């Protein structure tokens, strides 16, 4: 299998995973730890304000883009690989009355369809880890930011080699497959011309998300036991085991969630 083909498969494979109804029910519409509260924090820390043009790289269904437009009055362009997510993002912006402040476009983070120095700021949440060529994505983000433009990332991180059973976890948090140490993301971003880094450990947001998923799985089990929920062929035991394993890895510090802020030189 060629590298190009496998990268494309990986990107679209992830897109399908996040698109599934089961994942939506468990994670809600903000597909990242910390939800919109962490998005708001990211917006504050990169100093968003009215009149700014912000790029949301891998914007999913547009919940963060819509939230930033509502909260800061900035114009947000969401870029997303999965065309169906773009349709959902348009619908959400329409429903929330911020269509005038938002634009959504299908595309690849590794080849952004925008001119040089278009944006004042960029964010990317729970997605950088999923890009097969992170250096290229970082260079692309730097290219489309104006000089001095701010970047805010939040992402899955791993610390040191992971235990072997992490492989089973891949089916649960698909993007962990490409995650690395926060320091490696910083190095990649430095290589693309970013400076003035702020790094925050947001592991507790990831632990809260996993705890919430475990609570929902327990609720589903009780409802199924009372005959009030048909689980079909969903393997609840496997889901519970993976969630427990995930919580253990986070508590041990093997897997985390990190906020990184920097600016283009
Ligand atoms: C965990 S979701 C996060 C979505 C959104 N940032 C959020 O926090 O709600 C990861 C997203 O990255 C998108 N994605 C993966 N690879 C991509 C790429 N190379 N370019 C653009 N989007 C990509 C997926 O389709 C998916 O919507």
mmCIF file of C-alpha atoms and ligand atoms in Angstrom:
data_model
loop_
_atom_site.group_PDB
_atom_site.id
_atom_site.type_symbol
_atom_site.label_atom_id
_atom_site.label_comp_id
_atom_site.label_asym_id
_atom_site.label_seq_id
_atom_site.Cartn_x
_atom_site.Cartn_y
_atom_site.Cartn_z
ATOM 1 C CA UNK A 1 0.000 0.000 0.000
ATOM 2 C CA UNK A 2 1.496 3.384 -0.980
ATOM 3 C CA UNK A 3 2.143 5.972 1.759
ATOM 4 C CA UNK A 4 -0.209 8.431 0.065
ATOM 5 C CA UNK A 5 -3.012 5.863 -0.050
ATOM 6 C CA UNK A 6 -2.526 4.751 3.551
ATOM 7 C CA UNK A 7 -2.482 8.382 4.775
ATOM 8 C CA UNK A 8 -5.684 9.065 2.879
ATOM 9 C CA UNK A 9 -7.255 5.942 4.330
ATOM 10 C CA UNK A 10 -6.182 6.928 7.819
ATOM 11 C CA UNK A 11 -7.668 10.418 7.481
ATOM 12 C CA UNK A 12 -10.972 9.188 6.093
ATOM 13 C CA UNK A 13 -11.003 6.278 8.537
ATOM 14 C CA UNK A 14 -10.813 8.702 11.430
ATOM 15 C CA UNK A 15 -13.437 10.873 9.858
ATOM 16 C CA UNK A 16 -15.801 7.871 9.779
ATOM 17 C CA UNK A 17 -15.055 6.967 13.397
ATOM 18 C CA UNK A 18 -15.933 10.451 14.693
ATOM 19 C CA UNK A 19 -18.987 10.556 12.461
ATOM 20 C CA UNK A 20 -20.678 7.484 13.914
ATOM 21 C CA UNK A 21 -23.876 7.980 15.910
ATOM 22 C CA UNK A 22 -22.529 5.880 18.782
ATOM 23 C CA UNK A 23 -19.493 8.174 19.154
ATOM 24 C CA UNK A 24 -21.697 11.259 18.965
ATOM 25 C CA UNK A 25 -23.910 9.931 21.754
ATOM 26 C CA UNK A 26 -20.913 9.255 23.963
ATOM 27 C CA UNK A 27 -18.869 12.362 23.222
ATOM 28 C CA UNK A 28 -21.566 14.904 22.388
ATOM 29 C CA UNK A 29 -21.005 17.430 19.610
ATOM 30 C CA UNK A 30 -17.718 18.915 20.860
ATOM 31 C CA UNK A 31 -15.315 16.140 19.919
ATOM 32 C CA UNK A 32 -12.513 17.017 22.267
ATOM 33 C CA UNK A 33 -11.735 16.772 25.979
ATOM 34 C CA UNK A 34 -12.689 19.882 27.936
ATOM 35 C CA UNK A 35 -15.575 20.653 25.563
ATOM 36 C CA UNK A 36 -16.454 24.245 24.769
ATOM 37 C CA UNK A 37 -15.121 25.492 28.138
ATOM 38 C CA UNK A 38 -11.604 24.544 27.021
ATOM 39 C CA UNK A 39 -12.263 26.070 23.567
ATOM 40 C CA UNK A 40 -13.235 29.331 25.323
ATOM 41 C CA UNK A 41 -10.048 29.190 27.427
ATOM 42 C CA UNK A 42 -8.022 28.654 24.248
ATOM 43 C CA UNK A 43 -9.753 31.641 22.631
ATOM 44 C CA UNK A 44 -8.941 33.798 25.659
ATOM 45 C CA UNK A 45 -5.329 32.699 25.922
ATOM 46 C CA UNK A 46 -4.666 33.528 22.231
ATOM 47 C CA UNK A 47 -6.456 36.859 22.753
ATOM 48 C CA UNK A 48 -9.271 36.573 20.204
ATOM 49 C CA UNK A 49 -11.347 39.680 19.643
ATOM 50 C CA UNK A 50 -13.943 41.120 17.304
ATOM 51 C CA UNK A 51 -12.579 41.654 13.820
ATOM 52 C CA UNK A 52 -10.040 38.812 14.044
ATOM 53 C CA UNK A 53 -10.107 36.191 11.302
ATOM 54 C CA UNK A 54 -9.495 32.779 12.862
ATOM 55 C CA UNK A 55 -8.823 29.431 11.196
ATOM 56 C CA UNK A 56 -10.105 26.266 12.927
ATOM 57 C CA UNK A 57 -8.024 23.418 11.461
ATOM 58 C CA UNK A 58 -10.000 20.133 11.410
ATOM 59 C CA UNK A 59 -13.120 21.837 12.747
ATOM 60 C CA UNK A 60 -15.285 18.689 12.886
ATOM 61 C CA UNK A 61 -18.984 19.602 12.951
ATOM 62 C CA UNK A 62 -18.204 23.251 13.621
ATOM 63 C CA UNK A 63 -19.159 23.470 17.295
ATOM 64 C CA UNK A 64 -15.947 25.303 18.304
ATOM 65 C CA UNK A 65 -16.049 27.631 15.296
ATOM 66 C CA UNK A 66 -19.646 28.598 16.105
ATOM 67 C CA UNK A 67 -18.805 29.014 19.776
ATOM 68 C CA UNK A 68 -15.807 31.293 19.090
ATOM 69 C CA UNK A 69 -17.886 33.425 16.705
ATOM 70 C CA UNK A 70 -20.632 33.773 19.341
ATOM 71 C CA UNK A 71 -18.269 34.400 22.231
ATOM 72 C CA UNK A 72 -15.629 36.671 20.666
ATOM 73 C CA UNK A 73 -17.451 38.118 17.649
ATOM 74 C CA UNK A 74 -14.559 37.030 15.418
ATOM 75 C CA UNK A 75 -14.854 35.598 11.923
ATOM 76 C CA UNK A 76 -14.019 31.880 11.933
ATOM 77 C CA UNK A 77 -13.152 29.738 8.927
ATOM 78 C CA UNK A 78 -13.432 26.016 9.640
ATOM 79 C CA UNK A 79 -11.373 23.597 7.524
ATOM 80 C CA UNK A 80 -12.338 19.938 7.668
ATOM 81 C CA UNK A 81 -11.421 16.779 5.741
ATOM 82 C CA UNK A 82 -14.834 15.166 6.022
ATOM 83 C CA UNK A 83 -17.392 16.718 3.674
ATOM 84 C CA UNK A 84 -20.360 15.514 5.754
ATOM 85 C CA UNK A 85 -19.036 17.395 8.771
ATOM 86 C CA UNK A 86 -18.987 20.552 6.645
ATOM 87 C CA UNK A 87 -22.711 20.134 5.952
ATOM 88 C CA UNK A 88 -23.379 19.745 9.704
ATOM 89 C CA UNK A 89 -21.194 22.774 10.494
ATOM 90 C CA UNK A 90 -23.136 24.964 8.047
ATOM 91 C CA UNK A 91 -26.419 23.796 9.594
ATOM 92 C CA UNK A 92 -25.187 24.538 13.138
ATOM 93 C CA UNK A 93 -24.001 28.043 12.207
ATOM 94 C CA UNK A 94 -27.350 28.716 10.545
ATOM 95 C CA UNK A 95 -29.299 27.426 13.545
ATOM 96 C CA UNK A 96 -27.241 29.615 15.926
ATOM 97 C CA UNK A 97 -27.503 32.716 13.759
ATOM 98 C CA UNK A 98 -23.760 33.155 13.161
ATOM 99 C CA UNK A 99 -23.570 32.224 9.457
ATOM 100 C CA UNK A 100 -22.356 35.722 8.690
ATOM 101 C CA UNK A 101 -19.316 35.178 10.935
ATOM 102 C CA UNK A 102 -18.458 31.642 9.844
ATOM 103 C CA UNK A 103 -17.165 29.947 6.690
ATOM 104 C CA UNK A 104 -16.608 26.205 6.332
ATOM 105 C CA UNK A 105 -14.486 24.551 3.718
ATOM 106 C CA UNK A 106 -13.541 20.989 2.880
ATOM 107 C CA UNK A 107 -9.799 20.383 2.674
ATOM 108 C CA UNK A 108 -6.657 18.821 4.098
ATOM 109 C CA UNK A 109 -4.639 20.340 6.953
ATOM 110 C CA UNK A 110 -1.500 19.265 5.099
ATOM 111 C CA UNK A 111 -2.374 21.428 2.080
ATOM 112 C CA UNK A 112 -4.491 24.342 3.273
ATOM 113 C CA UNK A 113 -6.586 25.921 0.493
ATOM 114 C CA UNK A 114 -5.843 29.496 1.635
ATOM 115 C CA UNK A 115 -3.480 32.264 0.575
ATOM 116 C CA UNK A 116 -0.387 33.153 2.601
ATOM 117 C CA UNK A 117 -0.939 35.383 5.684
ATOM 118 C CA UNK A 118 -4.754 35.175 5.549
ATOM 119 C CA UNK A 119 -5.474 34.669 9.272
ATOM 120 C CA UNK A 120 -4.816 36.526 12.545
ATOM 121 C CA UNK A 121 -5.003 33.314 14.576
ATOM 122 C CA UNK A 122 -5.501 29.579 14.213
ATOM 123 C CA UNK A 123 -6.751 26.838 16.490
ATOM 124 C CA UNK A 124 -6.749 23.075 16.165
ATOM 125 C CA UNK A 125 -8.369 20.857 18.762
ATOM 126 C CA UNK A 126 -7.788 17.137 19.199
ATOM 127 C CA UNK A 127 -6.666 16.874 15.587
ATOM 128 C CA UNK A 128 -2.938 17.652 15.216
ATOM 129 C CA UNK A 129 -2.186 14.166 16.564
ATOM 130 C CA UNK A 130 -4.185 12.706 13.670
ATOM 131 C CA UNK A 131 -2.202 14.394 10.892
ATOM 132 C CA UNK A 132 0.202 11.856 9.352
ATOM 133 C CA UNK A 133 2.686 14.603 8.347
ATOM 134 C CA UNK A 134 2.704 16.965 11.323
ATOM 135 C CA UNK A 135 5.653 19.044 10.072
ATOM 136 C CA UNK A 136 3.800 19.734 6.852
ATOM 137 C CA UNK A 137 0.571 20.653 8.673
ATOM 138 C CA UNK A 138 2.542 22.957 11.017
ATOM 139 C CA UNK A 139 4.253 24.618 8.027
ATOM 140 C CA UNK A 140 0.896 25.084 6.331
ATOM 141 C CA UNK A 141 -0.636 26.693 9.423
ATOM 142 C CA UNK A 142 2.394 29.007 9.705
ATOM 143 C CA UNK A 143 2.103 29.916 6.024
ATOM 144 C CA UNK A 144 -1.541 31.054 6.278
ATOM 145 C CA UNK A 145 -0.984 33.034 9.519
ATOM 146 C CA UNK A 146 0.132 36.632 9.348
ATOM 147 C CA UNK A 147 3.486 37.433 11.041
ATOM 148 C CA UNK A 148 2.871 37.478 14.809
ATOM 149 C CA UNK A 149 -0.352 35.469 14.342
ATOM 150 C CA UNK A 150 -1.237 33.192 17.288
ATOM 151 C CA UNK A 151 -1.740 29.446 17.257
ATOM 152 C CA UNK A 152 -3.688 27.536 19.940
ATOM 153 C CA UNK A 153 -3.619 23.741 19.973
ATOM 154 C CA UNK A 154 -5.133 21.261 22.371
ATOM 155 C CA UNK A 155 -4.302 17.643 21.756
ATOM 156 C CA UNK A 156 -3.789 14.091 22.851
ATOM 157 C CA UNK A 157 -0.255 13.476 24.066
ATOM 158 C CA UNK A 158 1.665 10.418 25.137
ATOM 159 C CA UNK A 159 4.607 10.247 27.461
ATOM 160 C CA UNK A 160 7.240 7.621 26.689
ATOM 161 C CA UNK A 161 6.555 4.195 25.271
ATOM 162 C CA UNK A 162 3.005 2.971 25.796
ATOM 163 C CA UNK A 163 2.065 -0.405 27.229
ATOM 164 C CA UNK A 164 1.284 -3.029 24.600
ATOM 165 C CA UNK A 165 -2.399 -3.169 25.426
ATOM 166 C CA UNK A 166 -2.682 0.436 24.209
ATOM 167 C CA UNK A 167 -3.333 -1.139 20.797
ATOM 168 C CA UNK A 168 -6.823 -2.131 21.941
ATOM 169 C CA UNK A 169 -7.415 1.439 22.977
ATOM 170 C CA UNK A 170 -6.852 2.581 19.406
ATOM 171 C CA UNK A 171 -10.362 1.545 18.473
ATOM 172 C CA UNK A 172 -11.702 3.788 21.222
ATOM 173 C CA UNK A 173 -9.628 6.975 20.866
ATOM 174 C CA UNK A 174 -8.599 6.578 17.227
ATOM 175 C CA UNK A 175 -6.283 9.585 17.132
ATOM 176 C CA UNK A 176 -4.030 8.312 19.909
ATOM 177 C CA UNK A 177 -2.304 6.290 17.175
ATOM 178 C CA UNK A 178 -0.511 9.407 15.915
ATOM 179 C CA UNK A 179 -0.079 11.152 19.271
ATOM 180 C CA UNK A 180 3.363 11.988 20.630
ATOM 181 C CA UNK A 181 4.940 13.857 23.529
ATOM 182 C CA UNK A 182 3.971 17.516 24.004
ATOM 183 C CA UNK A 183 7.691 18.322 23.583
ATOM 184 C CA UNK A 184 7.680 16.733 20.118
ATOM 185 C CA UNK A 185 4.730 18.914 19.049
ATOM 186 C CA UNK A 186 6.612 21.990 20.324
ATOM 187 C CA UNK A 187 9.728 20.967 18.358
ATOM 188 C CA UNK A 188 7.657 20.451 15.191
ATOM 189 C CA UNK A 189 6.027 23.868 15.634
ATOM 190 C CA UNK A 190 9.398 25.536 16.277
ATOM 191 C CA UNK A 191 10.619 23.993 13.019
ATOM 192 C CA UNK A 192 7.690 25.673 11.247
ATOM 193 C CA UNK A 193 8.658 29.088 12.652
ATOM 194 C CA UNK A 194 6.590 29.366 15.829
ATOM 195 C CA UNK A 195 8.003 31.049 18.965
ATOM 196 C CA UNK A 196 6.907 32.135 22.496
ATOM 197 C CA UNK A 197 5.369 28.871 23.701
ATOM 198 C CA UNK A 198 2.932 28.357 26.566
ATOM 199 C CA UNK A 199 2.194 24.731 27.493
ATOM 200 C CA UNK A 200 -0.572 23.640 29.898
ATOM 201 C CA UNK A 201 -1.313 20.138 31.158
ATOM 202 C CA UNK A 202 -5.034 19.533 30.540
ATOM 203 C CA UNK A 203 -5.004 15.862 31.518
ATOM 204 C CA UNK A 204 -7.891 16.415 33.938
ATOM 205 C CA UNK A 205 -10.142 17.347 30.977
ATOM 206 C CA UNK A 206 -9.354 13.982 29.371
ATOM 207 C CA UNK A 207 -9.979 12.136 32.629
ATOM 208 C CA UNK A 208 -13.338 13.934 33.045
ATOM 209 C CA UNK A 209 -14.298 12.873 29.507
ATOM 210 C CA UNK A 210 -13.427 9.240 30.177
ATOM 211 C CA UNK A 211 -15.270 9.324 33.513
ATOM 212 C CA UNK A 212 -18.329 10.693 31.723
ATOM 213 C CA UNK A 213 -18.120 7.945 29.082
ATOM 214 C CA UNK A 214 -17.865 5.303 31.831
ATOM 215 C CA UNK A 215 -20.954 6.781 33.513
ATOM 216 C CA UNK A 216 -22.867 6.678 30.207
ATOM 217 C CA UNK A 217 -21.824 3.058 29.577
ATOM 218 C CA UNK A 218 -23.064 2.136 33.058
ATOM 219 C CA UNK A 219 -26.357 3.949 32.401
ATOM 220 C CA UNK A 220 -26.715 2.065 29.110
ATOM 221 C CA UNK A 221 -26.099 -1.243 30.893
ATOM 222 C CA UNK A 222 -28.764 -0.508 33.523
ATOM 223 C CA UNK A 223 -31.282 0.634 30.884
ATOM 224 C CA UNK A 224 -30.601 -2.501 28.800
ATOM 225 C CA UNK A 225 -31.041 -4.693 31.929
ATOM 226 C CA UNK A 226 -34.448 -3.084 32.560
ATOM 227 C CA UNK A 227 -35.405 -3.734 28.927
ATOM 228 C CA UNK A 228 -35.564 0.015 28.207
ATOM 229 C CA UNK A 229 -32.669 0.077 25.736
ATOM 230 C CA UNK A 230 -31.849 -2.211 22.830
ATOM 231 C CA UNK A 231 -28.065 -2.303 22.497
ATOM 232 C CA UNK A 232 -28.171 -4.333 19.292
ATOM 233 C CA UNK A 233 -24.781 -5.975 18.765
ATOM 234 C CA UNK A 234 -22.836 -3.294 20.702
ATOM 235 C CA UNK A 235 -20.176 -4.921 22.879
ATOM 236 C CA UNK A 236 -20.771 -3.111 26.165
ATOM 237 C CA UNK A 237 -18.266 -5.199 28.124
ATOM 238 C CA UNK A 238 -15.504 -4.319 25.653
ATOM 239 C CA UNK A 239 -16.476 -0.636 25.812
ATOM 240 C CA UNK A 240 -16.325 -0.699 29.623
ATOM 241 C CA UNK A 241 -12.966 -2.470 29.610
ATOM 242 C CA UNK A 242 -11.461 0.025 27.158
ATOM 243 C CA UNK A 243 -12.774 2.995 29.124
ATOM 244 C CA UNK A 244 -11.318 1.562 32.356
ATOM 245 C CA UNK A 245 -7.998 0.957 30.625
ATOM 246 C CA UNK A 246 -8.066 4.518 29.271
ATOM 247 C CA UNK A 247 -8.636 5.981 32.755
ATOM 248 C CA UNK A 248 -5.711 3.956 34.134
ATOM 249 C CA UNK A 249 -3.363 5.167 31.401
ATOM 250 C CA UNK A 250 -4.333 8.797 32.008
ATOM 251 C CA UNK A 251 -3.895 8.443 35.768
ATOM 252 C CA UNK A 252 -0.437 6.904 35.206
ATOM 253 C CA UNK A 253 0.483 9.831 32.951
ATOM 254 C CA UNK A 254 1.046 7.579 29.914
ATOM 255 C CA UNK A 255 -1.671 9.406 27.967
ATOM 256 C CA UNK A 256 -2.621 13.040 28.404
ATOM 257 C CA UNK A 257 -4.165 16.127 26.883
ATOM 258 C CA UNK A 258 -2.072 19.264 26.412
ATOM 259 C CA UNK A 259 -2.701 22.870 25.446
ATOM 260 C CA UNK A 260 0.035 24.567 23.421
ATOM 261 C CA UNK A 261 -0.003 28.239 22.458
ATOM 262 C CA UNK A 262 2.611 29.960 20.295
ATOM 263 C CA UNK A 263 2.915 32.735 17.763
ATOM 264 C CA UNK A 264 4.375 32.961 14.288
ATOM 265 C CA UNK A 265 7.707 34.786 14.241
HETATM 266 C C1 LIG B 1 -11.414 14.500 17.259
HETATM 267 S S1 LIG B 1 -12.128 15.291 15.861
HETATM 268 C C2 LIG B 1 -12.045 16.964 16.435
HETATM 269 C C3 LIG B 1 -13.003 17.863 15.720
HETATM 270 C C4 LIG B 1 -13.035 19.301 16.236
HETATM 271 N N1 LIG B 1 -11.718 19.914 16.160
HETATM 272 C C5 LIG B 1 -13.566 19.356 17.659
HETATM 273 O O1 LIG B 1 -12.751 19.494 18.576
HETATM 274 O O2 LIG B 1 -14.772 19.235 17.852
HETATM 275 C C6 LIG B 1 -10.855 15.203 14.632
HETATM 276 C C7 LIG B 1 -11.267 15.810 13.297
HETATM 277 O O3 LIG B 1 -10.129 15.920 12.447
HETATM 278 C C8 LIG B 1 -10.563 15.730 11.107
HETATM 279 N N2 LIG B 1 -9.351 15.444 10.312
HETATM 280 C C9 LIG B 1 -8.525 14.379 10.418
HETATM 281 N N3 LIG B 1 -7.494 14.512 9.566
HETATM 282 C C10 LIG B 1 -7.647 15.703 8.914
HETATM 283 C C11 LIG B 1 -6.886 16.404 7.924
HETATM 284 N N4 LIG B 1 -5.742 15.914 7.452
HETATM 285 N N5 LIG B 1 -7.345 17.601 7.501
HETATM 286 C C12 LIG B 1 -8.498 18.125 7.982
HETATM 287 N N6 LIG B 1 -9.261 17.506 8.918
HETATM 288 C C13 LIG B 1 -8.840 16.300 9.397
HETATM 289 C C14 LIG B 1 -11.552 14.582 11.233
HETATM 290 O O4 LIG B 1 -12.406 14.476 10.107
HETATM 291 C C15 LIG B 1 -12.307 14.999 12.512
HETATM 292 O O5 LIG B 1 -13.401 15.817 12.228
#
